[in-house]
GROMACS .gro file of C-alpha atoms in nm:
model
  292
    1UNK     CA    1  -0.591   2.832  -2.481
    2UNK     CA    2  -0.589   2.928  -2.112
    3UNK     CA    3  -0.871   2.681  -2.049
    4UNK     CA    4  -0.678   2.402  -2.222
    5UNK     CA    5  -0.365   2.475  -2.020
    6UNK     CA    6  -0.563   2.471  -1.696
    7UNK     CA    7  -0.716   2.132  -1.782
    8UNK     CA    8  -0.377   1.987  -1.868
    9UNK     CA    9  -0.231   2.115  -1.541
   10UNK     CA   10  -0.515   1.964  -1.341
   11UNK     CA   11  -0.480   1.627  -1.512
   12UNK     CA   12  -0.106   1.620  -1.442
   13UNK     CA   13  -0.143   1.665  -1.068
   14UNK     CA   14  -0.482   1.509  -0.985
   15UNK     CA   15  -0.532   1.675  -0.643
   16UNK     CA   16  -0.783   1.484  -0.434
   17UNK     CA   17  -0.991   1.789  -0.346
   18UNK     CA   18  -1.028   1.923  -0.698
   19UNK     CA   19  -0.845   2.109  -0.972
   20UNK     CA   20  -0.834   2.433  -0.776
   21UNK     CA   21  -0.549   2.299  -0.566
   22UNK     CA   22  -0.321   2.262  -0.870
   23UNK     CA   23   0.051   2.243  -0.792
   24UNK     CA   24   0.002   2.459  -0.483
   25UNK     CA   25  -0.200   2.226  -0.258
   26UNK     CA   26  -0.159   2.286   0.113
   27UNK     CA   27  -0.076   1.921   0.173
   28UNK     CA   28   0.098   1.666  -0.049
   29UNK     CA   29   0.064   1.297   0.038
   30UNK     CA   30   0.268   1.025  -0.124
   31UNK     CA   31   0.065   0.709  -0.186
   32UNK     CA   32  -0.305   0.624  -0.210
   33UNK     CA   33  -0.365   0.515   0.152
   34UNK     CA   34  -0.208   0.816   0.322
   35UNK     CA   35  -0.353   1.052   0.062
   36UNK     CA   36  -0.703   0.908   0.102
   37UNK     CA   37  -0.685   0.918   0.481
   38UNK     CA   38  -0.552   1.275   0.473
   39UNK     CA   39  -0.821   1.388   0.234
   40UNK     CA   40  -1.090   1.232   0.452
   41UNK     CA   41  -0.953   1.402   0.763
   42UNK     CA   42  -0.935   1.740   0.587
   43UNK     CA   43  -1.294   1.741   0.462
   44UNK     CA   44  -1.463   2.062   0.572
   45UNK     CA   45  -1.141   2.245   0.660
   46UNK     CA   46  -1.070   2.412   0.326
   47UNK     CA   47  -0.725   2.253   0.320
   48UNK     CA   48  -0.634   2.109  -0.019
   49UNK     CA   49  -0.459   1.774  -0.067
   50UNK     CA   50  -0.272   1.638  -0.366
   51UNK     CA   51  -0.131   1.288  -0.417
   52UNK     CA   52   0.223   1.255  -0.549
   53UNK     CA   53   0.228   0.891  -0.665
   54UNK     CA   54  -0.061   0.839  -0.907
   55UNK     CA   55   0.090   0.585  -1.151
   56UNK     CA   56   0.009   0.213  -1.123
   57UNK     CA   57   0.298   0.074  -0.918
   58UNK     CA   58   0.366  -0.246  -0.726
   59UNK     CA   59   0.662  -0.107  -0.533
   60UNK     CA   60   0.863   0.213  -0.493
   61UNK     CA   61   1.214   0.061  -0.483
   62UNK     CA   62   1.336   0.253  -0.787
   63UNK     CA   63   1.073   0.527  -0.802
   64UNK     CA   64   1.171   0.878  -0.913
   65UNK     CA   65   0.963   1.192  -0.892
   66UNK     CA   66   0.895   1.381  -1.214
   67UNK     CA   67   0.919   1.759  -1.239
   68UNK     CA   68   0.552   1.818  -1.160
   69UNK     CA   69   0.570   1.597  -0.854
   70UNK     CA   70   0.880   1.774  -0.725
   71UNK     CA   71   0.709   2.112  -0.766
   72UNK     CA   72   0.399   1.987  -0.585
   73UNK     CA   73   0.610   1.854  -0.298
   74UNK     CA   74   0.810   2.175  -0.271
   75UNK     CA   75   0.499   2.396  -0.281
   76UNK     CA   76   0.309   2.205  -0.013
   77UNK     CA   77   0.331   2.330   0.344
   78UNK     CA   78   0.292   1.974   0.474
   79UNK     CA   79   0.402   1.637   0.335
   80UNK     CA   80   0.234   1.318   0.457
   81UNK     CA   81   0.438   1.004   0.399
   82UNK     CA   82   0.362   0.638   0.460
   83UNK     CA   83   0.706   0.606   0.622
   84UNK     CA   84   0.904   0.302   0.738
   85UNK     CA   85   1.151   0.359   0.454
   86UNK     CA   86   0.894   0.335   0.174
   87UNK     CA   87   0.964   0.682   0.037
   88UNK     CA   88   1.341   0.680   0.004
   89UNK     CA   89   1.290   0.859  -0.328
   90UNK     CA   90   1.201   1.176  -0.132
   91UNK     CA   91   1.542   1.200   0.032
   92UNK     CA   92   1.692   1.540  -0.043
   93UNK     CA   93   1.367   1.664  -0.200
   94UNK     CA   94   1.159   1.764   0.101
   95UNK     CA   95   1.217   1.933   0.434
   96UNK     CA   96   1.174   1.674   0.710
   97UNK     CA   97   1.037   1.945   0.940
   98UNK     CA   98   0.720   1.970   0.731
   99UNK     CA   99   0.669   1.592   0.715
  100UNK     CA  100   0.408   1.382   0.892
  101UNK     CA  101   0.523   1.020   0.915
  102UNK     CA  102   0.217   0.793   0.923
  103UNK     CA  103   0.425   0.496   1.042
  104UNK     CA  104   0.555   0.668   1.358
  105UNK     CA  105   0.554   0.436   1.658
  106UNK     CA  106   0.397   0.141   1.474
  107UNK     CA  107   0.576  -0.193   1.532
  108UNK     CA  108   0.699  -0.328   1.199
  109UNK     CA  109   0.723  -0.683   1.074
  110UNK     CA  110   1.066  -0.794   0.961
  111UNK     CA  111   1.112  -0.846   0.589
  112UNK     CA  112   1.206  -1.208   0.655
  113UNK     CA  113   0.932  -1.275   0.908
  114UNK     CA  114   0.609  -1.371   0.736
  115UNK     CA  115   0.415  -1.551   1.010
  116UNK     CA  116   0.739  -1.725   1.103
  117UNK     CA  117   0.819  -1.831   0.747
  118UNK     CA  118   1.121  -1.735   0.539
  119UNK     CA  119   1.087  -1.480   0.262
  120UNK     CA  120   1.271  -1.537  -0.063
  121UNK     CA  121   1.519  -1.251  -0.092
  122UNK     CA  122   1.646  -1.090  -0.411
  123UNK     CA  123   1.962  -0.885  -0.393
  124UNK     CA  124   1.896  -0.511  -0.401
  125UNK     CA  125   1.521  -0.547  -0.347
  126UNK     CA  126   1.468  -0.637   0.016
  127UNK     CA  127   1.331  -0.443   0.310
  128UNK     CA  128   1.484  -0.520   0.651
  129UNK     CA  129   1.153  -0.394   0.790
  130UNK     CA  130   0.828  -0.432   0.601
  131UNK     CA  131   0.671  -0.089   0.531
  132UNK     CA  132   0.337  -0.213   0.390
  133UNK     CA  133   0.146  -0.140   0.712
  134UNK     CA  134  -0.174  -0.021   0.543
  135UNK     CA  135  -0.255  -0.373   0.419
  136UNK     CA  136  -0.367  -0.447   0.774
  137UNK     CA  137  -0.688  -0.258   0.861
  138UNK     CA  138  -0.560  -0.222   1.218
  139UNK     CA  139  -0.228  -0.088   1.086
  140UNK     CA  140  -0.413   0.149   0.856
  141UNK     CA  141  -0.612   0.276   1.155
  142UNK     CA  142  -0.292   0.355   1.342
  143UNK     CA  143  -0.160   0.537   1.036
  144UNK     CA  144  -0.482   0.742   1.019
  145UNK     CA  145  -0.444   0.830   1.387
  146UNK     CA  146  -0.084   0.940   1.329
  147UNK     CA  147  -0.194   1.161   1.040
  148UNK     CA  148  -0.471   1.304   1.259
  149UNK     CA  149  -0.219   1.387   1.532
  150UNK     CA  150   0.021   1.549   1.287
  151UNK     CA  151  -0.249   1.757   1.118
  152UNK     CA  152  -0.389   1.869   1.454
  153UNK     CA  153  -0.046   1.992   1.560
  154UNK     CA  154   0.011   2.179   1.236
  155UNK     CA  155  -0.340   2.315   1.194
  156UNK     CA  156  -0.479   2.346   1.550
  157UNK     CA  157  -0.764   2.568   1.427
  158UNK     CA  158  -0.908   2.260   1.252
  159UNK     CA  159  -0.839   2.007   1.528
  160UNK     CA  160  -1.206   1.948   1.609
  161UNK     CA  161  -1.295   1.891   1.242
  162UNK     CA  162  -1.007   1.645   1.211
  163UNK     CA  163  -1.138   1.461   1.518
  164UNK     CA  164  -1.493   1.454   1.383
  165UNK     CA  165  -1.365   1.313   1.053
  166UNK     CA  166  -1.140   1.056   1.218
  167UNK     CA  167  -1.428   0.876   1.388
  168UNK     CA  168  -1.609   0.754   1.072
  169UNK     CA  169  -1.277   0.671   0.906
  170UNK     CA  170  -1.179   0.442   1.194
  171UNK     CA  171  -1.527   0.289   1.186
  172UNK     CA  172  -1.483   0.206   0.817
  173UNK     CA  173  -1.147   0.044   0.884
  174UNK     CA  174  -1.299  -0.158   1.167
  175UNK     CA  175  -1.579  -0.267   0.932
  176UNK     CA  176  -1.315  -0.372   0.677
  177UNK     CA  177  -1.147  -0.591   0.939
  178UNK     CA  178  -1.478  -0.751   1.037
  179UNK     CA  179  -1.563  -0.818   0.673
  180UNK     CA  180  -1.229  -0.989   0.620
  181UNK     CA  181  -1.264  -1.192   0.940
  182UNK     CA  182  -1.613  -1.309   0.844
  183UNK     CA  183  -1.537  -1.373   0.476
  184UNK     CA  184  -1.214  -1.564   0.533
  185UNK     CA  185  -1.306  -1.746   0.852
  186UNK     CA  186  -1.391  -2.079   0.688
  187UNK     CA  187  -1.131  -2.107   0.411
  188UNK     CA  188  -1.040  -2.461   0.312
  189UNK     CA  189  -0.681  -2.342   0.255
  190UNK     CA  190  -0.513  -2.066   0.459
  191UNK     CA  191  -0.165  -2.076   0.299
  192UNK     CA  192  -0.035  -1.845   0.027
  193UNK     CA  193   0.253  -1.814  -0.213
  194UNK     CA  194   0.283  -1.455  -0.332
  195UNK     CA  195   0.493  -1.301  -0.606
  196UNK     CA  196   0.541  -0.984  -0.406
  197UNK     CA  197   0.694  -0.947  -0.062
  198UNK     CA  198   0.441  -0.696   0.071
  199UNK     CA  199   0.140  -0.899   0.187
  200UNK     CA  200   0.255  -1.014   0.531
  201UNK     CA  201   0.044  -0.754   0.718
  202UNK     CA  202  -0.260  -0.859   0.515
  203UNK     CA  203  -0.197  -1.225   0.593
  204UNK     CA  204  -0.138  -1.160   0.962
  205UNK     CA  205  -0.460  -0.959   0.989
  206UNK     CA  206  -0.677  -1.243   0.865
  207UNK     CA  207  -0.499  -1.547   1.004
  208UNK     CA  208  -0.329  -1.654   0.681
  209UNK     CA  209   0.020  -1.799   0.638
  210UNK     CA  210   0.258  -1.693   0.361
  211UNK     CA  211   0.467  -1.996   0.268
  212UNK     CA  212   0.691  -1.797   0.034
  213UNK     CA  213   0.700  -1.439  -0.088
  214UNK     CA  214   0.905  -1.376  -0.400
  215UNK     CA  215   0.993  -1.020  -0.493
  216UNK     CA  216   0.992  -1.041  -0.871
  217UNK     CA  217   1.076  -0.735  -1.078
  218UNK     CA  218   1.250  -0.673  -1.405
  219UNK     CA  219   1.606  -0.795  -1.360
  220UNK     CA  220   1.527  -0.995  -1.045
  221UNK     CA  221   1.302  -1.275  -1.165
  222UNK     CA  222   1.272  -1.598  -0.971
  223UNK     CA  223   1.561  -1.834  -1.039
  224UNK     CA  224   1.526  -2.195  -1.156
  225UNK     CA  225   1.617  -2.312  -0.805
  226UNK     CA  226   1.347  -2.095  -0.651
  227UNK     CA  227   1.090  -2.217  -0.902
  228UNK     CA  228   1.170  -2.579  -0.815
  229UNK     CA  229   1.124  -2.498  -0.444
  230UNK     CA  230   0.796  -2.316  -0.515
  231UNK     CA  231   0.666  -2.606  -0.724
  232UNK     CA  232   0.745  -2.839  -0.434
  233UNK     CA  233   0.568  -2.614  -0.183
  234UNK     CA  234   0.261  -2.577  -0.404
  235UNK     CA  235   0.230  -2.954  -0.445
  236UNK     CA  236   0.311  -3.033  -0.082
  237UNK     CA  237   0.040  -2.802   0.047
  238UNK     CA  238  -0.207  -2.870  -0.238
  239UNK     CA  239  -0.245  -2.498  -0.301
  240UNK     CA  240  -0.541  -2.423  -0.531
  241UNK     CA  241  -0.402  -2.082  -0.625
  242UNK     CA  242  -0.093  -1.862  -0.615
  243UNK     CA  243  -0.094  -1.484  -0.605
  244UNK     CA  244   0.073  -1.211  -0.808
  245UNK     CA  245   0.047  -0.835  -0.757
  246UNK     CA  246  -0.180  -0.658  -1.007
  247UNK     CA  247   0.102  -0.438  -1.137
  248UNK     CA  248   0.377  -0.699  -1.106
  249UNK     CA  249   0.529  -0.954  -1.343
  250UNK     CA  250   0.329  -1.277  -1.398
  251UNK     CA  251   0.610  -1.471  -1.570
  252UNK     CA  252   0.727  -1.700  -1.288
  253UNK     CA  253   0.373  -1.745  -1.158
  254UNK     CA  254   0.268  -1.865  -1.503
  255UNK     CA  255   0.543  -2.127  -1.499
  256UNK     CA  256   0.441  -2.239  -1.151
  257UNK     CA  257   0.078  -2.262  -1.260
  258UNK     CA  258   0.161  -2.474  -1.564
  259UNK     CA  259   0.367  -2.715  -1.353
  260UNK     CA  260   0.118  -2.754  -1.068
  261UNK     CA  261  -0.226  -2.662  -1.202
  262UNK     CA  262  -0.268  -2.390  -0.939
  263UNK     CA  263  -0.469  -2.090  -1.057
  264UNK     CA  264  -0.299  -1.749  -1.078
  265UNK     CA  265  -0.486  -1.472  -0.897
  266UNK     CA  266  -0.394  -1.107  -0.844
  267UNK     CA  267  -0.384  -0.906  -0.524
  268UNK     CA  268  -0.357  -0.528  -0.505
  269UNK     CA  269  -0.097  -0.345  -0.295
  270UNK     CA  270  -0.355  -0.062  -0.265
  271UNK     CA  271  -0.069   0.184  -0.312
  272UNK     CA  272  -0.214   0.352  -0.621
  273UNK     CA  273  -0.552   0.353  -0.795
  274UNK     CA  274  -0.873   0.526  -0.697
  275UNK     CA  275  -0.980   0.378  -0.363
  276UNK     CA  276  -0.791   0.210  -0.080
  277UNK     CA  277  -1.109   0.054   0.051
  278UNK     CA  278  -1.216  -0.084  -0.288
  279UNK     CA  279  -0.873  -0.244  -0.332
  280UNK     CA  280  -0.882  -0.403   0.012
  281UNK     CA  281  -1.232  -0.545  -0.029
  282UNK     CA  282  -1.129  -0.687  -0.368
  283UNK     CA  283  -0.827  -0.853  -0.207
  284UNK     CA  284  -1.044  -1.020   0.054
  285UNK     CA  285  -1.293  -1.138  -0.208
  286UNK     CA  286  -1.011  -1.264  -0.431
  287UNK     CA  287  -0.859  -1.474  -0.152
  288UNK     CA  288  -1.201  -1.615  -0.064
  289UNK     CA  289  -1.271  -1.712  -0.425
  290UNK     CA  290  -0.923  -1.855  -0.479
  291UNK     CA  291  -0.882  -2.053  -0.157
  292UNK     CA  292  -1.245  -2.135  -0.088
   0.00000   0.00000   0.00000
């Protein structure tokens, strides 16, 4: 019975450095990118890391922590957040003094500024500043450096190990940028319509233009007027494909596809799942296949 309870507890919390961390990990990180970067930086230190958001999600607008997640956050000595307003659900739950904000000092894109184009806005689901920094490899590198700085200040005895671990992490992010540059350099189409408003950093990183970004969730689906505008854009620019988010709603995209013949492809916010890098490489390959 004790063994069964231990297994159930481990499955509920999924700490990145193993079951031993349980609900009492030294560090709790919110989403996949900051958790993965933190875990990589902490390798060899003995510090344990747990991730709070493990469910498949496309956004955190209405996210709520469950009891296990609250306990993990309260027990951790350090909380690493993505920042830029992404984790509003943590307000009143954690002590800001034990928080490392991975977005600190990073210039943010405006929610309405997607390579100079206008973003479709849905009431109640709009960021004045876009928090999805990690979808740019260069932005992700700055986040990793911020986490490194925060960890070094809190755990100075491990500062050299953090530094040693940061170097290969930054090299992998640089390799990701180069792969995207090479893979997407000769696209026949460089314009996107996305049914999620979070891909502007991704587009900016690889020289793509988002014509329209529709934030579509339950209760805020694209209107008939918006669909007519999107159909016109798709035809005007001869788009071969439109893009949904893997965990988002495909309903409006399906209508747009039927009306225009454009294929529907899925991109990953890389906010949950098993590997930030796998998600990003898949996104690059998906865009290449879709836009040729």
